[in-house]
Tab-separated table of C-alpha atoms in Angstrom:
chain	number	residue	atom	x	y	z
A	1	MET	CA	8.553	-0.559	8.115
A	2	ALA	CA	5.324	-2.454	7.812
A	3	VAL	CA	7.444	-5.429	6.568
A	4	GLU	CA	9.624	-5.332	9.682
A	5	SER	CA	6.995	-4.851	12.458
A	6	GLU	CA	3.623	-6.594	13.019
A	7	HIS	CA	2.414	-3.349	14.642
A	8	VAL	CA	2.855	-1.210	11.365
A	9	THR	CA	0.255	-0.813	8.742
A	10	ALA	CA	1.171	1.302	5.591
A	11	ASP	CA	-1.336	2.680	3.232
A	12	VAL	CA	-0.142	4.030	-0.051
A	13	ILE	CA	-3.348	6.229	-1.199
A	14	GLU	CA	-3.746	7.530	-4.785
A	15	ALA	CA	-4.654	11.316	-3.593
A	16	MET	CA	-6.690	12.011	-6.694
A	17	GLU	CA	-8.859	9.007	-6.951
A	18	PHE	CA	-9.881	9.694	-3.348
A	19	PRO	CA	-10.514	13.446	-2.920
A	20	GLU	CA	-12.593	13.208	0.110
A	21	LEU	CA	-9.584	11.654	2.014
A	22	SER	CA	-7.271	14.024	0.586
A	23	ARG	CA	-9.571	16.835	1.752
A	24	ARG	CA	-9.900	15.241	5.219
A	25	TYR	CA	-6.018	15.245	5.538
A	26	GLY	CA	-5.355	18.553	3.821
A	27	VAL	CA	-3.070	17.067	0.934
A	28	ARG	CA	-1.840	19.987	-1.122
A	29	GLY	CA	1.405	18.405	-2.125
A	30	VAL	CA	2.959	14.787	-2.510
A	31	PRO	CA	4.079	12.670	-1.167
A	32	LYS	CA	2.303	13.616	2.048
A	33	ILE	CA	2.758	11.254	5.098
A	34	VAL	CA	0.498	10.982	8.072
A	35	ILE	CA	1.360	9.057	11.081
A	36	ASN	CA	-1.254	7.837	13.474
A	37	GLU	CA	-3.504	10.672	12.533
A	38	THR	CA	-1.292	13.152	14.468
A	39	ILE	CA	2.298	13.634	12.795
A	40	GLU	CA	2.193	14.868	9.100
A	41	PHE	CA	4.876	16.039	6.598
A	42	VAL	CA	5.348	16.495	3.012
A	43	GLY	CA	8.321	15.122	0.871
A	44	ALA	CA	10.604	12.232	0.977
A	45	LEU	CA	12.921	12.371	4.055
A	46	PRO	CA	16.027	10.652	4.805
A	47	GLU	CA	15.307	7.535	6.825
A	48	SER	CA	16.502	8.834	10.140
A	49	GLN	CA	14.400	11.789	9.837
A	50	TYR	CA	11.401	9.618	8.746
A	51	LEU	CA	12.128	7.341	11.832
A	52	ALA	CA	12.375	10.464	14.215
A	53	HIS	CA	8.634	11.410	12.972
A	54	VAL	CA	7.483	7.755	13.787
A	55	ARG	CA	9.095	8.033	17.163
A	56	GLU	CA	7.351	11.436	17.651
A	57	ALA	CA	3.919	9.943	16.658
A	58	VAL	CA	4.325	7.006	19.097
A	59	GLU	CA	5.399	9.169	21.896
A	60	ALA	CA	2.699	11.704	21.309
A	61	ASN	CA	0.080	8.883	21.675
A	62	GLY	CA	1.869	7.934	24.866
A	63	LYS	CA	1.509	4.493	23.988
A	64	ASN	CA	4.988	2.984	23.685
A	65	THR	CA	7.365	1.912	26.384
A	66	MET	CA	10.275	3.412	24.557
B	1	MET	CA	-2.588	-3.609	-25.420
B	2	GLY	CA	-1.222	-3.905	-21.854
B	3	PHE	CA	-0.172	-1.461	-19.462
B	4	ILE	CA	3.534	-2.897	-19.150
B	5	SER	CA	5.580	-2.765	-22.314
B	6	ASP	CA	7.168	-6.041	-23.490
B	7	ALA	CA	10.636	-4.536	-22.606
B	8	ASP	CA	9.603	-3.686	-19.129
B	9	LYS	CA	7.912	-7.022	-18.755
B	10	GLU	CA	11.290	-8.628	-19.550
B	11	THR	CA	13.025	-6.548	-17.033
B	12	LEU	CA	10.437	-7.090	-14.363
B	13	ARG	CA	10.619	-10.904	-15.036
B	14	ASP	CA	14.332	-10.953	-14.581
B	15	HIS	CA	14.086	-8.755	-11.589
B	16	PHE	CA	11.553	-10.916	-9.942
B	17	ALA	CA	13.543	-14.121	-10.834
B	18	ASP	CA	16.516	-12.628	-8.925
B	19	SER	CA	14.718	-10.958	-6.102
B	20	LEU	CA	11.407	-12.953	-5.069
B	21	THR	CA	12.321	-15.560	-2.387
B	22	GLY	CA	8.975	-16.493	-1.101
B	23	ASP	CA	5.410	-16.539	-2.546
B	24	VAL	CA	3.189	-13.491	-2.271
B	25	GLU	CA	-0.363	-13.335	-2.605
B	26	ILE	CA	-1.905	-10.066	-3.954
B	27	VAL	CA	-5.288	-9.757	-2.501
B	28	MET	CA	-7.412	-7.208	-4.347
B	29	PHE	CA	-10.866	-5.671	-3.684
B	30	THR	CA	-12.808	-4.409	-6.480
B	31	GLU	CA	-16.360	-3.353	-7.770
B	32	ARG	CA	-17.920	-4.831	-10.712
B	33	ASP	CA	-19.167	-2.554	-13.480
B	34	SER	CA	-22.886	-1.973	-12.919
B	35	PRO	CA	-25.273	-1.677	-15.663
B	36	ILE	CA	-27.426	0.386	-13.128
B	37	ILE	CA	-26.786	4.053	-12.573
B	38	ILE	CA	-27.213	4.748	-8.820
B	39	PRO	CA	-27.845	8.435	-7.985
B	40	GLY	CA	-24.974	9.835	-5.777
B	41	LYS	CA	-22.782	6.949	-6.241
B	42	GLN	CA	-19.707	7.401	-8.514
B	43	PRO	CA	-18.644	4.355	-10.652
B	44	CYS	CA	-15.179	2.795	-9.852
B	45	GLU	CA	-13.369	4.168	-12.963
B	46	THR	CA	-10.066	2.510	-11.881
B	47	CYS	CA	-11.085	-0.781	-10.720
B	48	THR	CA	-10.880	-2.592	-13.963
B	49	PRO	CA	-7.494	-0.925	-14.994
B	50	THR	CA	-6.004	-1.725	-11.628
B	51	GLN	CA	-7.126	-5.539	-11.815
B	52	GLU	CA	-5.774	-5.660	-15.418
B	53	LEU	CA	-2.268	-3.973	-14.390
B	54	LEU	CA	-2.122	-6.531	-11.272
B	55	GLU	CA	-2.891	-9.341	-13.617
B	56	GLU	CA	-0.126	-8.375	-15.716
B	57	VAL	CA	2.439	-8.152	-12.832
B	58	ALA	CA	1.241	-11.374	-11.273
B	59	ALA	CA	1.823	-13.164	-14.633
B	60	LEU	CA	5.603	-12.125	-14.528
B	61	SER	CA	6.484	-14.676	-11.771
B	62	ASP	CA	5.423	-18.091	-10.530
B	63	LYS	CA	5.821	-16.810	-6.873
B	64	LEU	CA	3.135	-14.037	-7.403
B	65	LYS	CA	-0.629	-15.036	-7.320
B	66	LEU	CA	-3.533	-12.728	-7.572
B	67	THR	CA	-6.866	-13.144	-5.801
B	68	VAL	CA	-9.697	-10.782	-6.539
B	69	HIS	CA	-12.829	-10.198	-4.429
B	70	GLU	CA	-15.905	-8.233	-5.313
B	71	ILE	CA	-16.162	-5.980	-2.131
B	72	SER	CA	-19.883	-6.224	-1.794
B	73	ALA	CA	-19.544	-10.097	-1.673
B	74	ALA	CA	-16.677	-10.130	0.546
B	75	LYS	CA	-17.700	-7.305	3.123
B	76	GLU	CA	-16.371	-9.166	6.307
B	77	GLN	CA	-12.979	-9.863	5.020
B	78	ALA	CA	-12.567	-6.398	3.608
B	79	PHE	CA	-13.675	-5.103	6.975
B	80	ALA	CA	-11.070	-7.337	8.822
B	81	LEU	CA	-8.324	-6.103	6.590
B	82	GLY	CA	-9.218	-2.426	6.861
B	83	ILE	CA	-10.436	-2.132	3.303
B	84	ASN	CA	-13.273	0.341	3.011
B	85	ARG	CA	-12.767	1.711	-0.584
B	86	VAL	CA	-11.969	0.200	-3.973
B	87	PRO	CA	-9.676	-0.459	-5.808
B	88	ALA	CA	-7.496	-1.669	-3.053
B	89	PHE	CA	-4.988	-4.415	-2.621
B	90	LEU	CA	-2.594	-5.771	-0.038
B	91	PHE	CA	-0.008	-8.457	-0.012
B	92	GLU	CA	0.070	-11.653	1.900
B	93	GLY	CA	3.726	-12.927	2.282
B	94	ALA	CA	6.415	-12.807	4.826
B	95	ALA	CA	5.886	-9.293	5.925
B	96	ARG	CA	5.086	-8.802	9.790
B	97	GLY	CA	2.963	-5.776	9.226
B	98	ARG	CA	0.528	-4.863	6.588
B	99	VAL	CA	0.837	-2.804	3.428
B	100	ARG	CA	-2.291	-1.797	1.621
B	101	PHE	CA	-2.690	0.277	-1.614
B	102	PHE	CA	-5.745	2.170	-2.555
B	103	GLY	CA	-6.154	3.359	-6.094
B	104	ILE	CA	-4.258	2.393	-9.274
B	105	PRO	CA	-0.675	1.818	-8.666
B	106	SER	CA	0.690	3.902	-11.627
B	107	GLY	CA	3.671	6.281	-12.018
B	108	TYR	CA	5.455	6.409	-8.776
B	109	GLU	CA	3.304	4.175	-7.034
B	110	PHE	CA	4.211	1.332	-9.691
B	111	SER	CA	7.822	1.468	-8.346
B	112	ALA	CA	6.517	1.281	-4.824
B	113	LEU	CA	4.432	-1.787	-5.663
B	114	ILE	CA	7.294	-3.758	-7.314
B	115	ALA	CA	9.796	-2.813	-4.463
B	116	ASP	CA	7.084	-3.840	-1.683
B	117	LEU	CA	6.492	-7.147	-3.508
B	118	VAL	CA	10.249	-7.978	-3.139
B	119	ASP	CA	10.362	-6.982	0.415
B	120	VAL	CA	7.062	-8.666	1.363
B	121	SER	CA	8.482	-11.744	-0.379
B	122	SER	CA	11.647	-12.096	1.543
B	123	GLY	CA	10.257	-10.378	4.778
B	124	ALA	CA	13.371	-8.383	5.029
B	125	THR	CA	14.202	-4.553	4.033
B	126	ASP	CA	17.252	-2.435	3.663
B	127	LEU	CA	16.252	-0.129	6.351
B	128	SER	CA	19.125	0.554	8.871
B	129	GLU	CA	19.841	-1.314	11.984
B	130	GLU	CA	18.555	1.639	14.231
B	131	THR	CA	15.286	1.659	12.290
B	132	ARG	CA	14.710	-2.045	12.433
B	133	GLU	CA	15.904	-2.172	16.257
B	134	TYR	CA	13.356	0.615	17.102
B	135	LEU	CA	10.598	-1.147	15.030
B	136	SER	CA	11.269	-4.351	17.002
B	137	THR	CA	10.445	-2.539	20.281
B	138	LEU	CA	7.072	-1.287	19.220
B	139	THR	CA	4.145	-2.542	21.355
B	140	GLU	CA	1.442	-0.437	19.972
B	141	ASP	CA	-0.105	-0.171	16.496
B	142	VAL	CA	1.398	2.424	13.983
B	143	ASN	CA	-0.445	3.661	10.831
B	144	ILE	CA	1.388	5.359	8.115
B	145	LYS	CA	-0.588	6.911	5.406
B	146	VAL	CA	1.359	8.060	2.212
B	147	PHE	CA	-0.781	10.137	-0.253
B	148	THR	CA	0.732	10.143	-3.683
B	149	THR	CA	-0.076	11.138	-7.330
B	150	PRO	CA	0.692	9.087	-10.557
B	151	ASN	CA	3.426	11.765	-11.358
């Protein structure tokens, strides 16, 4: 997604190397995904569900026109 | 003895030759091993292995280039790129947004690294039309954090 949009930044974080980040984001299982600090889920999802979470995060921020 | 076996290097070299279309610069931020022990400060145990692994990957294609910055000497650049911990690296290529890695990319993350290099090289993905269409309408920033472990 970060390849497709200039507005997207994707961070891949090695959870065990950065325990303070893992604690802050409550990482208990991987992959754990956190979008805009608001929407989070664990596990690899089909693309359509992943996109739904991104939409949800954007709408929760009330920032997007869509 | 490197991180990547000779057989895997051969496979990756062929994969890169087939898949990399444009140049990609891997920009890495690291911390030099210090002879001084600073109380309360953990040494960066994965900085050197991460750099060595990236050197091995970058050597597998003429289209890949690795640039390494000592974070304390490149604070402004690191800040501008949102890098606040090491080891970290990102890609400069044809991507519109930004992909950053924090920590050594071993195990699952290594596959993600290779796939991302190919995508950043071309600026294209195999995402569905629906996803790409939605992304093209974004007007505000979206940050996606993916926490992983090596296994």
